[in-house]
Amino acid sequence: MKRIFLITTIACTFLFAAGCSSNTSNGADAANSEKQTVQEVAQENGISSEMKTSVDELNQLIDKLEQAVSTNEMDNVKKQGKEMNSYWLTFENGVRTEFPFEYTEIEKHLQPIYIEAVKEQPNTENMKKEIPLLKTALTELASAKKGTNKASEQLQKAAGEYKTYVLEQSKDLVAATTAFTDAVIKGDMQAAKELYPKARVFYERIEPIAESFGDLDPSIDARENDAEDLAKWGGFHRIEKALWIEKKLDGQADVAKQLMKDVNQLDGLIQNVQLTPEQIVAGSMELLNEAGISKITGEEERYSRLDLVDLAANVEGSKAVYLTVKSALVSSHSDLTEKLDKEFEEFEIALNQYREGDSFIAYDKLDEKQIREMSQKLTSLSQTMSQIANVL
Amino acid sequence: MKRIVVVMVVICAVLWSSGTSAVIAQQSDGYEIAKQLVSAAKKAVDAASSSQISEGSQAFQQFKEVWKDSKRAVKKENWKAASKIESTMALVANSLLNDDRAELIKTLEQLLSTLETYEKSILVTRANESEGALTLSEYVKSLQKTKQHIQEGKIDEAKSSIEMLVQSWLTVEADVVTQSQQVYNESEQNLGLLLSYIESNPEKAVSTLQQMIDSLSPLENNAYNMWDAALIPIREGLEALLVIGSLLTITKKTNERNSSRWIWGGTMLGLAASLIIGLLVSFVLSASMFGQNNFVLAGVSGVFSSLMLLYVGYWLHSKSNIEKWNLMLQEKKNAATGSKKMVSFAFIAFLAVLREGLETVIFLIGMIGKMSTFELISGLLTGFVILFIVGVLMLKLGLRIPLKPFFLISTIIVLYMCIKFMGSGVHSLQLAGLIPSSISDHMPTISALGVFPSLYSTIPQMVIILFIIGMLIIPNVKRRSLNREGRNL
């Protein structure tokens, strides 16, 4: 019996050996990705050096094409257009499998250029428009990263430090929410109003982490228009409405209890959360974008008008991430860190004008110009932060 | 013993489940979400550019609601894209606060463009993950439909289906480019030209579409499936087992204890030789002698396998079917004695295994580049599990296989493989440009049998069928005439 098994095993091995290498069409891809895995280990960050060389080469061909377009040499335009396309074909497979988003963006601009170039009468205006866009797309590919990169030790350490920060915020959130919900349950309007912003700060600083837990963020932080069923609408903003608009806390005790339960659950989940450097940097950008999309517009705290509290907390949370990764960047990208330092500082100065005691003035007291100024600063902060994400 | 079976079953189950889970992942609705986002962004762009800034603001507000609901899914799919979308949204919000309509339109268009890229990139990702084979034939069908629309003068419908063709090209292009760079290049260019032709020159659009259909339809997947692979070890293994089985029966009868060792030794040797030959062949074929062009490799190996199968599978089997083996065994049993007999038994076992092993190699060569590694391996494993079970039943429990039906089925399998190899081999050579590819509209495509609508592949297939029929009839005729002669004498 054993012998039969042995034979089967041997035969299996043999078939495998023959089968694996005979499967060439799909095998080519497999071999490719295998190669890429090897490079990934060698390279760790970003695209493979081979792909990088190809991108450089392609850029040079595009330059030549651009040259031909600008001097209106149609024969040369055709020739360079074809050359550009055939060169792209030599490595696009790898790009497609590994970077679908960047790949699509490149194709979007490369195809129209190529099609124009091979037409009888190329429309050079179209080409002139697309060429810079294609170059941007290639730059993005060059700085693209895979989700599974191993980060440097320094960055891992940064992620660890940030985790400590998140744990602290979560602990403070539990404490502040306890005080706040207790006041609500007791029906103490005045105390509740004072305690509300104190709890919000801790939540807004680590919002992206909370959002990563699916249903918890909607149930803690949903605004009235986010709620699917108004009867079931709960969380901070429900109580906010009761405090500032309805001016009575009837029926809010249950909402407060549920809120406390959710916040405790969040705290429990946060204890075991695993954070990668990429995630935390993405989170810091998210915080800045969030501030720019819905805080500076005055949508978040529409009843209490405490939008600036949230806004400040978002930026603080984002800065906390930045400070942990800064040491990993400062030697190689001092230009970026200097820029970010400056922009954070400028934003803080702008925001500090509106401080009032340990809180901020109401959103509706701001004039258009002041809002615009902060919005502008937030956008540039977010742009600079996205550059950080690219060089990590 | 039981453990071995369990391990094998577990291996198979793991392979299966990994296959199915890939399918499930593929069905996620990320694409639908992206589509909703794109359409919401489109509305915002339209609103901003066609009317007041307040309308644009309102539409962007609605977009934000959609975003809020889909953000998590997008982040999961591609966090970088999510980040880019949000950064652009912040720019839109900023332009709204600045009451700057031109900037609003610009940033909204930027947002739309990013979302469109994201939407398409999902298709690319999906195509990367799956085989994409089915979609290619669907794609060709859409090409035909579009052509029909133009011919019927339904230009508007044609326009929208061309747009769809451009969009869904992303899902099939990976499949096309791995098969033929030339076809890929042409098709992509034609696709771009279609949009300009449809307005100015419908005739030209029709001929461009036809050109695309002609070049793409040969690429439709004619791959072998898992059961094709499973058939190989079952068929080859059973035939070898039959020989080994009868050898063992004989030695058991003669009560010679050592003899079974000799037989197994010969079997092992046969396996080892097959393994070495298999490795050699796979080494030669994987060497870069064929370059990047898989078609030449797939074509040559397909035609070669088909011919070899005809030769080995039919000629060898007809000369040495199991009854003849038995006859030979009887002679050997009587003639040889002692260790000489044992050596000859071992040799018979060796030959039997080697013959089946070589056939297996030929089969595998014929399937080169036509099926995924996963399907090949799971097919082979399934085949081995079945073979193993049957082997146990035969050798341990004395199950007897009805020889006649078995050989009939076995011959049919060879015939089937022969025709399929020939069809897809010629087809690949057409794609490689070594044989002119002409497609006859009135001929059917039966991919399960490797039948393609081209005379270049169907004629050799007919020849194979005629050849086999001839081979089946001639011996009978001969025998009959021999009988007649005998009677006459």
Tab-separated table of N, CA, C and O in Angstrom, chain B residues 54-129:
chain	number	residue	atom	x	y	z
B	54	SER	N	-24.435	78.366	-6.292
B	54	SER	CA	-25.191	77.727	-5.209
B	54	SER	C	-25.669	76.330	-5.611
B	54	SER	O	-25.711	75.418	-4.800
B	55	GLU	N	-26.018	76.205	-6.911
B	55	GLU	CA	-26.430	74.892	-7.410
B	55	GLU	C	-25.265	73.914	-7.310
B	55	GLU	O	-25.424	72.763	-6.908
B	56	GLY	N	-24.103	74.404	-7.692
B	56	GLY	CA	-22.906	73.578	-7.618
B	56	GLY	C	-22.622	73.175	-6.190
B	56	GLY	O	-22.279	72.021	-5.909
B	57	SER	N	-22.811	74.134	-5.298
B	57	SER	CA	-22.561	73.875	-3.890
B	57	SER	C	-23.495	72.787	-3.369
B	57	SER	O	-23.095	71.870	-2.657
B	58	GLN	N	-24.747	72.889	-3.800
B	58	GLN	CA	-25.742	71.910	-3.362
B	58	GLN	C	-25.390	70.508	-3.883
B	58	GLN	O	-25.467	69.525	-3.143
B	59	ALA	N	-25.007	70.476	-5.149
B	59	ALA	CA	-24.666	69.180	-5.738
B	59	ALA	C	-23.435	68.585	-5.063
B	59	ALA	O	-23.344	67.373	-4.868
B	60	PHE	N	-22.500	69.455	-4.686
B	60	PHE	CA	-21.308	68.956	-3.999
B	60	PHE	C	-21.680	68.421	-2.616
B	60	PHE	O	-21.143	67.417	-2.150
B	61	GLN	N	-22.641	69.107	-1.998
B	61	GLN	CA	-23.142	68.640	-0.711
B	61	GLN	C	-23.679	67.213	-0.839
B	61	GLN	O	-23.406	66.344	-0.015
B	62	GLN	N	-24.429	66.998	-1.929
B	62	GLN	CA	-24.969	65.656	-2.150
B	62	GLN	C	-23.848	64.647	-2.400
B	62	GLN	O	-23.901	63.514	-1.938
B	63	PHE	N	-22.845	65.116	-3.108
B	63	PHE	CA	-21.703	64.232	-3.336
B	63	PHE	C	-21.070	63.831	-2.012
B	63	PHE	O	-20.695	62.674	-1.808
B	64	LYS	N	-20.979	64.815	-1.104
B	64	LYS	CA	-20.364	64.523	0.193
B	64	LYS	C	-21.125	63.431	0.946
B	64	LYS	O	-20.527	62.596	1.618
B	65	GLU	N	-22.452	63.457	0.800
B	65	GLU	CA	-23.255	62.408	1.445
B	65	GLU	C	-22.893	61.037	0.869
B	65	GLU	O	-22.702	60.068	1.593
B	66	VAL	N	-22.819	60.983	-0.465
B	66	VAL	CA	-22.468	59.715	-1.112
B	66	VAL	C	-21.082	59.272	-0.652
B	66	VAL	O	-20.845	58.101	-0.356
B	67	TRP	N	-20.195	60.250	-0.580
B	67	TRP	CA	-18.824	59.931	-0.169
B	67	TRP	C	-18.790	59.357	1.242
B	67	TRP	O	-18.102	58.396	1.527
B	68	LYS	N	-19.552	60.006	2.109
B	68	LYS	CA	-19.563	59.572	3.502
B	68	LYS	C	-19.934	58.083	3.593
B	68	LYS	O	-19.349	57.331	4.360
B	69	ASP	N	-20.896	57.682	2.778
B	69	ASP	CA	-21.342	56.288	2.810
B	69	ASP	C	-20.339	55.338	2.164
B	69	ASP	O	-20.303	54.159	2.493
B	70	SER	N	-19.562	55.852	1.230
B	70	SER	CA	-18.711	54.922	0.481
B	70	SER	C	-17.241	54.982	0.878
B	70	SER	O	-16.448	54.157	0.463
B	71	LYS	N	-16.933	55.997	1.705
B	71	LYS	CA	-15.539	56.238	2.065
B	71	LYS	C	-14.805	54.984	2.533
B	71	LYS	O	-13.683	54.698	2.102
B	72	ARG	N	-15.457	54.260	3.417
B	72	ARG	CA	-14.770	53.086	3.986
B	72	ARG	C	-14.434	52.065	2.904
B	72	ARG	O	-13.352	51.502	2.876
B	73	ALA	N	-15.394	51.826	2.025
B	73	ALA	CA	-15.171	50.837	0.958
B	73	ALA	C	-14.027	51.291	0.054
B	73	ALA	O	-13.181	50.492	-0.342
B	74	VAL	N	-14.007	52.591	-0.252
B	74	VAL	CA	-12.954	53.098	-1.132
B	74	VAL	C	-11.596	52.978	-0.451
B	74	VAL	O	-10.611	52.557	-1.058
B	75	LYS	N	-11.582	53.329	0.836
B	75	LYS	CA	-10.322	53.239	1.570
B	75	LYS	C	-9.789	51.816	1.568
B	75	LYS	O	-8.591	51.585	1.469
B	76	LYS	N	-10.703	50.893	1.689
B	76	LYS	CA	-10.302	49.483	1.730
B	76	LYS	C	-9.763	49.038	0.368
B	76	LYS	O	-8.789	48.303	0.269
B	77	GLU	N	-10.413	49.511	-0.660
B	77	GLU	CA	-10.007	49.142	-2.015
B	77	GLU	C	-8.643	49.750	-2.359
B	77	GLU	O	-7.778	49.081	-2.903
B	78	ASN	N	-8.487	51.032	-2.065
B	78	ASN	CA	-7.254	51.716	-2.430
B	78	ASN	C	-7.134	52.993	-1.602
B	78	ASN	O	-7.704	54.025	-1.935
B	79	TRP	N	-6.393	52.912	-0.506
B	79	TRP	CA	-6.372	54.049	0.408
B	79	TRP	C	-5.752	55.277	-0.233
B	79	TRP	O	-6.086	56.406	0.072
B	80	LYS	N	-4.842	55.043	-1.164
B	80	LYS	CA	-4.201	56.179	-1.810
B	80	LYS	C	-5.195	56.970	-2.639
B	80	LYS	O	-5.200	58.194	-2.638
B	81	ALA	N	-6.028	56.213	-3.361
B	81	ALA	CA	-7.058	56.874	-4.156
B	81	ALA	C	-8.013	57.619	-3.238
B	81	ALA	O	-8.396	58.766	-3.516
B	82	ALA	N	-8.376	56.988	-2.108
B	82	ALA	CA	-9.285	57.636	-1.164
B	82	ALA	C	-8.697	58.953	-0.684
B	82	ALA	O	-9.388	59.975	-0.611
B	83	SER	N	-7.410	58.912	-0.395
B	83	SER	CA	-6.730	60.088	0.089
B	83	SER	C	-6.743	61.191	-0.972
B	83	SER	O	-6.976	62.363	-0.684
B	84	LYS	N	-6.509	60.776	-2.206
B	84	LYS	CA	-6.485	61.739	-3.298
B	84	LYS	C	-7.869	62.358	-3.503
B	84	LYS	O	-7.993	63.565	-3.734
B	85	ILE	N	-8.878	61.524	-3.404
B	85	ILE	CA	-10.244	62.025	-3.564
B	85	ILE	C	-10.553	63.057	-2.486
B	85	ILE	O	-11.068	64.147	-2.763
B	86	GLU	N	-10.170	62.729	-1.252
B	86	GLU	CA	-10.455	63.674	-0.159
B	86	GLU	C	-9.669	64.978	-0.304
B	86	GLU	O	-10.206	66.044	-0.036
B	87	SER	N	-8.425	64.861	-0.723
B	87	SER	CA	-7.652	66.096	-0.921
B	87	SER	C	-8.333	66.982	-1.950
B	87	SER	O	-8.416	68.199	-1.782
B	88	THR	N	-8.819	66.349	-3.018
B	88	THR	CA	-9.490	67.134	-4.056
B	88	THR	C	-10.796	67.722	-3.517
B	88	THR	O	-11.149	68.852	-3.835
B	89	MET	N	-11.491	66.932	-2.690
B	89	MET	CA	-12.722	67.451	-2.090
B	89	MET	C	-12.429	68.680	-1.236
B	89	MET	O	-13.211	69.640	-1.213
B	90	ALA	N	-11.295	68.635	-0.522
B	90	ALA	CA	-10.922	69.798	0.291
B	90	ALA	C	-10.698	71.020	-0.593
B	90	ALA	O	-11.066	72.137	-0.228
B	91	LEU	N	-10.129	70.778	-1.774
B	91	LEU	CA	-9.931	71.888	-2.717
B	91	LEU	C	-11.275	72.453	-3.180
B	91	LEU	O	-11.438	73.667	-3.300
B	92	VAL	N	-12.222	71.533	-3.432
B	92	VAL	CA	-13.555	71.981	-3.845
B	92	VAL	C	-14.183	72.821	-2.740
B	92	VAL	O	-14.709	73.921	-2.983
B	93	ALA	N	-14.098	72.295	-1.499
B	93	ALA	CA	-14.685	73.028	-0.369
B	93	ALA	C	-14.057	74.416	-0.246
B	93	ALA	O	-14.748	75.410	-0.007
B	94	ASN	N	-12.750	74.451	-0.457
B	94	ASN	CA	-12.042	75.718	-0.374
B	94	ASN	C	-12.534	76.697	-1.436
B	94	ASN	O	-12.767	77.874	-1.155
B	95	SER	N	-12.726	76.192	-2.654
B	95	SER	CA	-13.176	77.095	-3.716
B	95	SER	C	-14.606	77.578	-3.444
B	95	SER	O	-14.971	78.693	-3.797
B	96	LEU	N	-15.393	76.725	-2.794
B	96	LEU	CA	-16.751	77.149	-2.433
B	96	LEU	C	-16.715	78.263	-1.393
B	96	LEU	O	-17.445	79.248	-1.486
B	97	LEU	N	-15.842	78.091	-0.396
B	97	LEU	CA	-15.730	79.124	0.634
B	97	LEU	C	-15.253	80.435	0.034
B	97	LEU	O	-15.616	81.506	0.487
B	98	ASN	N	-14.435	80.314	-1.024
B	98	ASN	CA	-13.928	81.520	-1.670
B	98	ASN	C	-14.911	82.090	-2.683
B	98	ASN	O	-14.629	83.091	-3.321
B	99	ASP	N	-16.024	81.384	-2.879
B	99	ASP	CA	-17.041	81.845	-3.804
B	99	ASP	C	-16.477	81.997	-5.223
B	99	ASP	O	-16.836	82.897	-5.966
B	100	ASP	N	-15.561	81.116	-5.564
B	100	ASP	CA	-14.848	81.232	-6.827
B	100	ASP	C	-15.383	80.184	-7.803
B	100	ASP	O	-15.031	79.002	-7.722
B	101	ARG	N	-16.240	80.589	-8.728
B	101	ARG	CA	-16.933	79.634	-9.577
B	101	ARG	C	-15.977	78.929	-10.540
B	101	ARG	O	-16.048	77.706	-10.724
B	102	ALA	N	-15.053	79.705	-11.126
B	102	ALA	CA	-14.116	79.093	-12.069
B	102	ALA	C	-13.297	78.007	-11.368
B	102	ALA	O	-13.108	76.903	-11.882
B	103	GLU	N	-12.849	78.344	-10.155
B	103	GLU	CA	-12.057	77.397	-9.379
B	103	GLU	C	-12.909	76.190	-8.983
B	103	GLU	O	-12.440	75.051	-8.997
B	104	LEU	N	-14.167	76.465	-8.665
B	104	LEU	CA	-15.082	75.376	-8.292
B	104	LEU	C	-15.214	74.382	-9.442
B	104	LEU	O	-15.098	73.165	-9.248
B	105	ILE	N	-15.451	74.911	-10.650
B	105	ILE	CA	-15.594	74.026	-11.806
B	105	ILE	C	-14.312	73.237	-12.021
B	105	ILE	O	-14.324	72.023	-12.234
B	106	LYS	N	-13.198	73.942	-11.921
B	106	LYS	CA	-11.912	73.285	-12.150
B	106	LYS	C	-11.686	72.155	-11.139
B	106	LYS	O	-11.321	71.036	-11.496
B	107	THR	N	-11.920	72.457	-9.867
B	107	THR	CA	-11.652	71.439	-8.851
B	107	THR	C	-12.654	70.287	-8.932
B	107	THR	O	-12.292	69.133	-8.705
B	108	LEU	N	-13.897	70.614	-9.275
B	108	LEU	CA	-14.879	69.531	-9.415
B	108	LEU	C	-14.503	68.623	-10.582
B	108	LEU	O	-14.655	67.402	-10.506
B	109	GLU	N	-14.024	69.236	-11.669
B	109	GLU	CA	-13.598	68.412	-12.803
B	109	GLU	C	-12.418	67.526	-12.421
B	109	GLU	O	-12.346	66.364	-12.817
B	110	GLN	N	-11.554	68.112	-11.624
B	110	GLN	CA	-10.414	67.336	-11.127
B	110	GLN	C	-10.905	66.152	-10.293
B	110	GLN	O	-10.425	65.022	-10.434
B	111	LEU	N	-11.897	66.431	-9.455
B	111	LEU	CA	-12.479	65.380	-8.622
B	111	LEU	C	-13.085	64.288	-9.496
B	111	LEU	O	-12.870	63.091	-9.274
B	112	LEU	N	-13.835	64.725	-10.490
B	112	LEU	CA	-14.473	63.765	-11.387
B	112	LEU	C	-13.428	62.892	-12.085
B	112	LEU	O	-13.567	61.669	-12.177
B	113	SER	N	-12.368	63.557	-12.533
B	113	SER	CA	-11.323	62.818	-13.240
B	113	SER	C	-10.664	61.777	-12.331
B	113	SER	O	-10.440	60.630	-12.728
B	114	THR	N	-10.388	62.187	-11.082
B	114	THR	CA	-9.795	61.238	-10.137
B	114	THR	C	-10.738	60.056	-9.904
B	114	THR	O	-10.313	58.899	-9.870
B	115	LEU	N	-12.023	60.375	-9.776
B	115	LEU	CA	-12.994	59.307	-9.529
B	115	LEU	C	-13.115	58.371	-10.721
B	115	LEU	O	-13.264	57.160	-10.561
B	116	GLU	N	-13.048	58.946	-11.917
B	116	GLU	CA	-13.133	58.093	-13.110
B	116	GLU	C	-11.937	57.155	-13.183
B	116	GLU	O	-12.070	55.979	-13.516
B	117	THR	N	-10.776	57.714	-12.862
B	117	THR	CA	-9.586	56.865	-12.831
B	117	THR	C	-9.775	55.751	-11.808
B	117	THR	O	-9.474	54.587	-12.067
B	118	TYR	N	-10.311	56.132	-10.655
B	118	TYR	CA	-10.527	55.135	-9.611
B	118	TYR	C	-11.500	54.055	-10.084
B	118	TYR	O	-11.263	52.862	-9.919
B	119	GLU	N	-12.578	54.489	-10.716
B	119	GLU	CA	-13.593	53.542	-11.200
B	119	GLU	C	-12.964	52.531	-12.163
B	119	GLU	O	-13.147	51.325	-12.042
B	120	LYS	N	-12.190	53.060	-13.099
B	120	LYS	CA	-11.575	52.150	-14.072
B	120	LYS	C	-10.529	51.262	-13.423
B	120	LYS	O	-10.363	50.106	-13.806
B	121	SER	N	-9.818	51.822	-12.459
B	121	SER	CA	-8.757	51.022	-11.837
B	121	SER	C	-9.352	49.817	-11.113
B	121	SER	O	-8.695	48.794	-10.970
B	122	ILE	N	-10.605	49.944	-10.677
B	122	ILE	CA	-11.242	48.772	-10.052
B	122	ILE	C	-11.411	47.677	-11.092
B	122	ILE	O	-11.134	46.506	-10.833
B	123	LEU	N	-11.822	48.070	-12.271
B	123	LEU	CA	-11.961	47.083	-13.345
B	123	LEU	C	-10.628	46.410	-13.632
B	123	LEU	O	-10.557	45.205	-13.829
B	124	VAL	N	-9.577	47.243	-13.638
B	124	VAL	CA	-8.249	46.675	-13.897
B	124	VAL	C	-7.891	45.673	-12.796
B	124	VAL	O	-7.420	44.572	-13.064
B	125	THR	N	-8.145	46.077	-11.547
B	125	THR	CA	-7.840	45.178	-10.438
B	125	THR	C	-8.621	43.879	-10.558
B	125	THR	O	-8.080	42.797	-10.393
B	126	ARG	N	-9.915	44.015	-10.869
B	126	ARG	CA	-10.747	42.816	-11.015
B	126	ARG	C	-10.199	41.916	-12.122
B	126	ARG	O	-10.130	40.715	-11.979
B	127	ALA	N	-9.810	42.573	-13.226
B	127	ALA	CA	-9.296	41.783	-14.347
B	127	ALA	C	-7.988	41.108	-13.960
B	127	ALA	O	-7.714	39.985	-14.373
B	128	ASN	N	-7.183	41.789	-13.133
B	128	ASN	CA	-5.940	41.180	-12.665
B	128	ASN	C	-6.222	39.935	-11.855
B	128	ASN	O	-5.491	38.957	-11.915
B	129	GLU	N	-7.285	40.035	-11.060
B	129	GLU	CA	-7.551	38.945	-10.134
B	129	GLU	C	-8.169	37.742	-10.817
B	129	GLU	O	-7.929	36.608	-10.447
